[in-house]
Short mmCIF file of C-alpha atoms in Angstrom, two decimals:
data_model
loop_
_atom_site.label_atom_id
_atom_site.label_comp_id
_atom_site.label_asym_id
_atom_site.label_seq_id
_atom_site.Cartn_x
_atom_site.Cartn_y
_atom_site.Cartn_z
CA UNK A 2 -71.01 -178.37 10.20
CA UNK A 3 -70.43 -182.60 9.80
CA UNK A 4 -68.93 -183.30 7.09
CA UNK A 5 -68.90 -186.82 6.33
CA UNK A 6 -66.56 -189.00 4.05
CA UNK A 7 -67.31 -192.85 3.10
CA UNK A 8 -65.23 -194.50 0.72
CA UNK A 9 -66.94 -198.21 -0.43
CA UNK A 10 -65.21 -200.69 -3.10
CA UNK A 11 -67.91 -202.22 -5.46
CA UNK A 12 -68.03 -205.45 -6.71
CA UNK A 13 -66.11 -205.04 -10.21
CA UNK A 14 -69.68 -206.87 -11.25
CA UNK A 15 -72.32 -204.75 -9.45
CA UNK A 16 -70.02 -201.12 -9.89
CA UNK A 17 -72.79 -199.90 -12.47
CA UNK A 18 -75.89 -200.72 -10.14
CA UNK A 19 -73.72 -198.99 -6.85
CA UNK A 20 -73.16 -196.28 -8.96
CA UNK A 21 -77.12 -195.69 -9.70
CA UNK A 22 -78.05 -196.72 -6.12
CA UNK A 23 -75.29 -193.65 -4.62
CA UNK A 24 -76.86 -190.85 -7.27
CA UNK A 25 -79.87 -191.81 -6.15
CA UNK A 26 -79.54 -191.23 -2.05
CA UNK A 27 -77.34 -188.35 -3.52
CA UNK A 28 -80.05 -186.18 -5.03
CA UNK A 29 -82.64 -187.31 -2.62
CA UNK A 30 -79.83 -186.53 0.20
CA UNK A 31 -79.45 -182.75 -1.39
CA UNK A 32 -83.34 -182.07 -0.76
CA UNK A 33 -83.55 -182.63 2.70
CA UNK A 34 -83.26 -179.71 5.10
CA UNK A 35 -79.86 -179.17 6.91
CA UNK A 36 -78.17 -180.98 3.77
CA UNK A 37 -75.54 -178.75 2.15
CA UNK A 38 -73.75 -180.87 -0.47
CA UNK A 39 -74.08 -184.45 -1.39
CA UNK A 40 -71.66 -186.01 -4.07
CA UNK A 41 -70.46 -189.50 -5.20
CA UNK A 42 -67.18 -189.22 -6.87
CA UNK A 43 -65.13 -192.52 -8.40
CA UNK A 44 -61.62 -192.16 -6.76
CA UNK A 45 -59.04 -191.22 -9.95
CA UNK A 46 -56.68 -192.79 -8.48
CA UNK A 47 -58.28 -196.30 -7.73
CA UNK A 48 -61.06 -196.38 -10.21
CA UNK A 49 -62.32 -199.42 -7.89
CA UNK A 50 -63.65 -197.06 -5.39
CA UNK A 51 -66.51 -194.56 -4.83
CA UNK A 52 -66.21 -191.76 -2.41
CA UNK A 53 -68.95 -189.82 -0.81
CA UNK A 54 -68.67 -186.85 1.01
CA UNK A 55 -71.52 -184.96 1.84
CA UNK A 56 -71.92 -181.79 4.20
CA UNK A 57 -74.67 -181.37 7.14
CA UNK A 58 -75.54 -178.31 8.65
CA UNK A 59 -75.61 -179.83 12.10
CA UNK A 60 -75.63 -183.13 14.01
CA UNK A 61 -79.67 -182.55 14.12
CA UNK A 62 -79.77 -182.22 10.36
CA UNK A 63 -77.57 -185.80 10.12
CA UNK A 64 -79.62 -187.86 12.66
CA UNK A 65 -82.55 -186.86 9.90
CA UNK A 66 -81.27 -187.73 7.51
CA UNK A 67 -80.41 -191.06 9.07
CA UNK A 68 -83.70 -191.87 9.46
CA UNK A 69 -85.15 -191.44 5.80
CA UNK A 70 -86.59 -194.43 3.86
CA UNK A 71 -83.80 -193.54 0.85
CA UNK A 72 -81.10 -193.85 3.24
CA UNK A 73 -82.72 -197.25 4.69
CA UNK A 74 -83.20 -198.56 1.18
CA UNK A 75 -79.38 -197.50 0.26
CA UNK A 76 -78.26 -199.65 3.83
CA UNK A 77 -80.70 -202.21 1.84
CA UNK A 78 -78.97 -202.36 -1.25
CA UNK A 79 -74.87 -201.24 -0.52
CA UNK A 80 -73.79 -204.51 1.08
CA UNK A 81 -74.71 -207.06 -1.69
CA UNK A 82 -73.05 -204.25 -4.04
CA UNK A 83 -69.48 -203.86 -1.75
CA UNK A 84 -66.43 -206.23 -1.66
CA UNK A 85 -64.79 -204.86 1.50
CA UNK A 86 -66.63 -203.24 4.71
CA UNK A 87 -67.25 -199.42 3.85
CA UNK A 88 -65.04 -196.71 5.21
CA UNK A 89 -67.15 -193.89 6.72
CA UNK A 90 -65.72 -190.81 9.08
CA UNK A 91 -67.64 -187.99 10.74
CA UNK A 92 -65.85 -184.73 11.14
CA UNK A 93 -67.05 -181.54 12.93
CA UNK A 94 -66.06 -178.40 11.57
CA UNK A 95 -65.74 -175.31 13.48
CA UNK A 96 -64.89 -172.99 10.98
CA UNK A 97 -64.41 -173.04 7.62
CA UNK A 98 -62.92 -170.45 4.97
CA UNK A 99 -62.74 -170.14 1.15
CA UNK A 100 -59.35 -169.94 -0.85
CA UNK A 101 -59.69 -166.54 -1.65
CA UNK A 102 -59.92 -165.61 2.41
CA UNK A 103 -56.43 -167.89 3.07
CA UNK A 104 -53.06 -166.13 2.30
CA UNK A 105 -49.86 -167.52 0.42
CA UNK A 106 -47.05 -168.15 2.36
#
């Protein structure tokens, strides 16, 4: 699995037109094959940032997705919305387990 986390800082002016542009690739992200999750979250802690993290089945899967017209209308539209130069890591994931499956110390 890639999961991938980008973290962007809107222009305090455009924030409301980043936000639509994001929930936009977002649900059109979720439909496409190999796509596991897709969310855009607004950081609690620094309400001037959005993070994205979204979860790929496989490298194959993300390379598709790379190549969609939403994705090249979001690389359109996210650097006239952005202040700084967005933050974006890839991580591969071997394994992965669910709270219940993980004991207390």
């Amino acid at each position: 699995m890639i999961v991938v986390v980008g973290r962007v800082r809107p222009d305090p002016e455009k924030k409301a037109e980043l936000e639509r542009v994001g929930q936009t690739v977002a649900a059109a992200s979720r439909e496409e094959e190999g796509c596991i999750s897709y969310r855009l979250y607004e950081d609690t802690e620094a309400s001037d940032e959005f993070v994205f993290v979204e979860e790929w089945a496989d490298d194959e899967a993300l390379q598709r997705h790379f190549a969609t017209p939403h994705i090249a209308a979001f690389m359109q539209a996210i650097p006239g919305a952005i202040v700084a130069a967005p933050d974006v890591k890839f991580h591969t994931i071997a394994s992965s387990r669910d709270l219940t499956e993980v004991s207390a110390p």
